[in-house]
Amino acid sequence: MITTMHRSTLIAAVGTALALSLTACQGDSDTTSSSSATPAATVASTPAAAASTGGKGSDASDATGSAGSANSKGSDGSQGSAEAGGSTGSAGEQVAASTPVCTAGDVRVTAARQDGPPYTHIVLTAKNTSGHSCRLKGFPHVQLLESHKQDVPAVAKSKPAAPVVLAAGAPAYALVKVSDGGVDEDNEPVSAFSVMLEGDSTVIAVTAPGSEGIAADPAKALTGYWTPELRNGADDF
């Protein structure tokens, strides 16, 4: 009887000890799993956040830098070009305004047939022979025939954009249309004609080109403005 009770007590004690041992092992296992999972989560989340923040920061920095650079270049470039253009234009106008107007005594005017079509035009050349710069205004006031005492009309579209300033020895040109080139036109022979410069009432006698002169129709005649370059009559009239 005593032996039986002792054995039952021993079995009960062993069972209790085993249960406590299993509980302790399970608790240790849970603690270990929890502690090992925590660093893994921290390591995984930290680089992702850093990468996300770093990407946004880099884009914002690049965008700000590009915008600043573009604004700086655009502002400086436009301002510089505007100031330069204004300064140059103003200086050119001042030089032209201060240059004396060419008179009949400052230039030598000659006439030649235009080299190439249209063959209905002649070229007037005014060469500065004064030894100083002068400004050639407007267009030549041409009268082709003694029987027609009116100036040949000027063509407005041939007017140059800038004043024509002639340095010493430099030429300027003006085209004069003398006819339409038709055989049935009312043409008259012209061996010499008169030219006056704008602002000067002095009459300049000009010899017509060619040994036999030119045939002119006063009703069709037109003249262009003085220009610093030789132009094609077909471009203007």
Short mmCIF file of C-alpha atoms in Angstrom, two decimals:
data_model
loop_
_atom_site.label_atom_id
_atom_site.label_comp_id
_atom_site.label_asym_id
_atom_site.label_seq_id
_atom_site.Cartn_x
_atom_site.Cartn_y
_atom_site.Cartn_z
CA MET A 1 0.00 0.00 0.00
CA ILE A 2 2.76 2.34 0.99
CA THR A 3 4.70 1.27 -2.12
CA THR A 4 1.73 2.00 -4.39
CA MET A 5 1.18 5.49 -2.97
CA HIS A 6 4.86 6.31 -3.26
CA ARG A 7 4.87 5.29 -6.92
CA SER A 8 1.79 7.39 -7.70
CA THR A 9 3.34 10.40 -6.03
CA LEU A 10 6.55 9.90 -7.98
CA ILE A 11 4.67 9.66 -11.28
CA ALA A 12 2.69 12.79 -10.48
CA ALA A 13 5.88 14.67 -9.65
CA VAL A 14 7.57 13.55 -12.84
CA GLY A 15 4.52 14.63 -14.88
CA THR A 16 4.48 18.05 -13.26
CA ALA A 17 8.20 18.53 -13.90
CA LEU A 18 7.79 17.49 -17.52
CA ALA A 19 4.91 19.91 -18.05
CA LEU A 20 6.92 22.77 -16.54
CA SER A 21 9.89 21.83 -18.74
CA LEU A 22 7.76 21.84 -21.88
CA THR A 23 6.20 25.18 -20.96
CA ALA A 24 9.63 26.71 -20.38
CA CYS A 25 10.95 25.40 -23.70
CA GLN A 26 7.93 26.75 -25.56
CA GLY A 27 8.35 30.16 -23.94
CA ASP A 28 12.04 30.27 -24.87
CA SER A 29 11.25 29.33 -28.46
CA ASP A 30 8.64 32.09 -28.81
CA THR A 31 10.99 34.68 -27.35
CA THR A 32 13.80 33.67 -29.68
CA SER A 33 11.57 33.78 -32.78
CA SER A 34 10.19 37.18 -31.84
CA SER A 35 13.62 38.68 -31.17
CA SER A 36 15.11 37.30 -34.37
CA ALA A 37 12.20 38.56 -36.53
CA THR A 38 12.41 42.11 -35.26
CA PRO A 39 15.87 43.01 -36.69
CA ALA A 40 14.94 41.47 -40.03
CA ALA A 41 11.93 43.74 -40.31
CA THR A 42 13.99 46.76 -39.29
CA VAL A 43 16.73 45.99 -41.82
CA ALA A 44 14.19 45.50 -44.60
CA SER A 45 12.26 48.72 -43.95
CA THR A 46 15.19 51.07 -43.36
CA PRO A 47 16.93 50.80 -46.81
CA ALA A 48 13.58 51.06 -48.60
CA ALA A 49 12.73 54.31 -46.85
CA ALA A 50 16.23 55.64 -47.46
CA ALA A 51 16.07 54.75 -51.14
CA SER A 52 12.66 56.39 -51.50
CA THR A 53 13.80 59.57 -49.76
CA GLY A 54 17.07 59.65 -51.66
CA GLY A 55 15.33 59.33 -55.05
CA LYS A 56 12.92 62.17 -54.36
CA GLY A 57 15.65 64.38 -53.02
CA SER A 58 17.82 63.80 -56.09
CA ASP A 59 14.97 64.57 -58.52
CA ALA A 60 14.02 67.74 -56.69
CA SER A 61 17.62 68.88 -56.62
CA ASP A 62 18.08 68.23 -60.34
CA ALA A 63 14.82 69.98 -61.24
CA THR A 64 15.68 73.01 -59.12
CA GLY A 65 19.16 73.20 -60.61
CA SER A 66 17.87 72.94 -64.17
CA ALA A 67 15.18 75.57 -63.62
CA GLY A 68 17.65 77.93 -62.02
CA SER A 69 20.15 77.45 -64.81
CA ALA A 70 17.52 77.98 -67.53
CA ASN A 71 16.14 81.08 -65.85
CA SER A 72 19.59 82.52 -65.39
CA LYS A 73 20.64 81.94 -69.00
CA GLY A 74 17.36 83.14 -70.48
CA SER A 75 17.31 86.31 -68.41
CA ASP A 76 20.92 87.22 -68.98
CA GLY A 77 20.86 86.37 -72.71
CA SER A 78 17.69 88.29 -73.54
CA GLN A 79 18.69 91.29 -71.49
CA GLY A 80 22.17 91.38 -72.99
CA SER A 81 20.96 91.07 -76.57
CA ALA A 82 18.24 93.69 -76.07
CA GLU A 83 20.70 96.17 -74.60
CA ALA A 84 23.25 95.50 -77.34
CA GLY A 85 20.66 95.92 -80.11
CA GLY A 86 19.35 99.16 -78.65
CA SER A 87 22.83 100.54 -78.21
CA THR A 88 23.89 99.67 -81.75
CA GLY A 89 20.74 101.12 -83.32
CA SER A 90 21.03 104.32 -81.32
CA ALA A 91 24.71 104.73 -82.21
CA GLY A 92 23.98 104.17 -85.92
CA GLU A 93 21.23 106.78 -85.92
CA GLN A 94 23.46 109.29 -84.14
CA VAL A 95 26.27 108.78 -86.67
CA ALA A 96 23.86 109.20 -89.61
CA ALA A 97 22.27 112.29 -88.06
CA SER A 98 25.64 113.94 -87.49
CA THR A 99 26.90 113.19 -91.02
CA PRO A 100 26.40 116.09 -93.48
CA VAL A 101 24.01 115.59 -96.39
CA CYS A 102 25.68 114.99 -99.77
CA THR A 103 25.43 117.88 -102.21
CA ALA A 104 26.07 118.07 -105.95
CA GLY A 105 29.63 119.19 -105.18
CA ASP A 106 30.30 116.06 -103.07
CA VAL A 107 29.46 113.38 -105.64
CA ARG A 108 29.97 112.46 -109.27
CA VAL A 109 26.86 110.96 -110.93
CA THR A 110 27.18 108.66 -113.95
CA ALA A 111 24.78 106.38 -115.85
CA ALA A 112 25.21 102.90 -117.36
CA ARG A 113 22.98 100.27 -118.89
CA GLN A 114 22.02 97.55 -116.47
CA ASP A 115 24.16 94.48 -117.11
CA GLY A 116 21.52 91.83 -117.69
CA PRO A 117 17.72 91.68 -117.69
CA PRO A 118 15.58 93.62 -117.37
CA TYR A 119 17.09 95.68 -120.19
CA THR A 120 14.60 98.46 -119.56
CA HIS A 121 16.66 99.92 -116.69
CA ILE A 122 19.75 102.06 -116.35
CA VAL A 123 21.93 102.36 -113.25
CA LEU A 124 22.86 105.69 -111.70
CA THR A 125 26.05 105.73 -109.65
CA ALA A 126 26.81 108.52 -107.21
CA LYS A 127 30.44 108.33 -106.05
CA ASN A 128 31.57 110.38 -103.09
CA THR A 129 34.50 112.49 -104.32
CA SER A 130 34.50 114.97 -101.43
CA GLY A 131 37.19 113.38 -99.27
CA HIS A 132 34.81 113.14 -96.28
CA SER A 133 31.71 111.12 -95.38
CA CYS A 134 28.31 112.38 -96.42
CA ARG A 135 24.73 111.12 -96.24
CA LEU A 136 22.81 110.56 -99.47
CA LYS A 137 19.13 111.21 -98.87
CA GLY A 138 16.06 109.77 -100.58
CA PHE A 139 16.10 109.17 -104.32
CA PRO A 140 17.47 111.00 -107.40
CA HIS A 141 15.12 113.58 -108.87
CA VAL A 142 15.36 112.68 -112.55
CA GLN A 143 13.98 114.49 -115.60
CA LEU A 144 14.61 112.55 -118.80
CA LEU A 145 13.24 114.92 -121.45
CA GLU A 146 13.05 118.65 -121.91
CA SER A 147 9.50 118.21 -123.11
CA HIS A 148 8.48 116.67 -119.77
CA LYS A 149 9.35 118.95 -116.87
CA GLN A 150 8.35 116.62 -114.05
CA ASP A 151 10.41 114.27 -111.92
CA VAL A 152 10.31 110.57 -112.63
CA PRO A 153 8.14 108.95 -109.87
CA ALA A 154 9.97 107.02 -107.13
CA VAL A 155 9.16 103.43 -106.09
CA ALA A 156 8.61 103.28 -102.32
CA LYS A 157 9.48 99.58 -101.93
CA SER A 158 13.08 100.24 -103.04
CA LYS A 159 13.73 102.49 -100.03
CA PRO A 160 16.56 101.07 -97.85
CA ALA A 161 15.94 100.40 -94.17
CA ALA A 162 18.95 102.41 -92.96
CA PRO A 163 20.35 105.83 -93.96
CA VAL A 164 22.87 105.72 -96.82
CA VAL A 165 26.14 107.10 -95.47
CA LEU A 166 28.97 107.24 -98.02
CA ALA A 167 32.56 107.17 -96.86
CA ALA A 168 35.08 109.06 -98.97
CA GLY A 169 35.33 107.31 -102.36
CA ALA A 170 32.31 105.03 -101.73
CA PRO A 171 29.45 104.71 -104.27
CA ALA A 172 25.68 104.48 -104.00
CA TYR A 173 23.30 103.26 -106.70
CA ALA A 174 19.81 103.99 -107.99
CA LEU A 175 17.92 102.12 -110.71
CA VAL A 176 15.89 104.04 -113.26
CA LYS A 177 13.32 102.35 -115.46
CA VAL A 178 13.14 104.19 -118.80
CA SER A 179 10.52 102.10 -120.64
CA ASP A 180 8.59 98.83 -120.70
CA GLY A 181 10.74 97.58 -123.58
CA GLY A 182 7.87 97.36 -126.08
CA VAL A 183 8.40 98.21 -129.77
CA ASP A 184 5.05 100.03 -129.93
CA GLU A 185 5.79 102.34 -127.03
CA ASP A 186 5.88 106.08 -127.40
CA ASN A 187 9.64 106.29 -126.87
CA GLU A 188 11.88 109.27 -127.40
CA PRO A 189 15.67 109.31 -127.78
CA VAL A 190 17.61 110.63 -124.78
CA SER A 191 21.30 111.49 -124.99
CA ALA A 192 21.50 113.40 -121.69
CA PHE A 193 19.20 114.08 -118.76
CA SER A 194 19.18 115.98 -115.49
CA VAL A 195 19.49 114.74 -111.89
CA MET A 196 19.08 116.63 -108.64
CA LEU A 197 19.93 115.34 -105.16
CA GLU A 198 17.38 115.61 -102.40
CA GLY A 199 18.01 118.74 -100.39
CA ASP A 200 20.05 120.41 -103.15
CA SER A 201 18.57 122.39 -106.06
CA THR A 202 21.73 122.12 -108.17
CA VAL A 203 21.06 120.44 -111.53
CA ILE A 204 23.54 117.70 -112.47
CA ALA A 205 23.78 116.92 -116.18
CA VAL A 206 24.25 113.21 -116.81
CA THR A 207 25.22 111.67 -120.16
CA ALA A 208 23.00 108.76 -121.21
CA PRO A 209 24.81 105.43 -121.71
CA GLY A 210 25.60 104.11 -125.21
CA SER A 211 26.79 105.87 -128.32
CA GLU A 212 23.21 106.52 -129.42
CA GLY A 213 21.80 107.17 -125.95
CA ILE A 214 18.62 105.53 -124.70
CA ALA A 215 14.97 105.37 -125.73
CA ALA A 216 12.68 106.55 -122.92
CA ASP A 217 8.93 106.56 -122.42
CA PRO A 218 8.13 109.26 -119.84
CA ALA A 219 4.78 107.61 -119.06
CA LYS A 220 6.50 104.37 -118.01
CA ALA A 221 9.57 105.81 -116.29
CA LEU A 222 10.25 105.04 -112.60
CA THR A 223 13.20 105.53 -110.26
CA GLY A 224 14.42 103.73 -107.19
CA TYR A 225 15.96 105.09 -103.99
CA TRP A 226 19.70 105.43 -103.46
CA THR A 227 21.11 102.22 -101.97
CA PRO A 228 24.65 101.20 -100.95
CA GLU A 229 24.47 98.02 -103.04
CA LEU A 230 23.74 97.40 -106.73
CA ARG A 231 20.31 95.81 -107.07
CA ASN A 232 18.33 94.10 -109.80
CA GLY A 233 15.57 96.26 -111.26
CA ALA A 234 13.23 93.26 -111.49
CA ASP A 235 13.34 92.96 -107.68
CA ASP A 236 11.84 96.43 -107.14
CA PHE A 237 9.92 97.49 -110.28
#
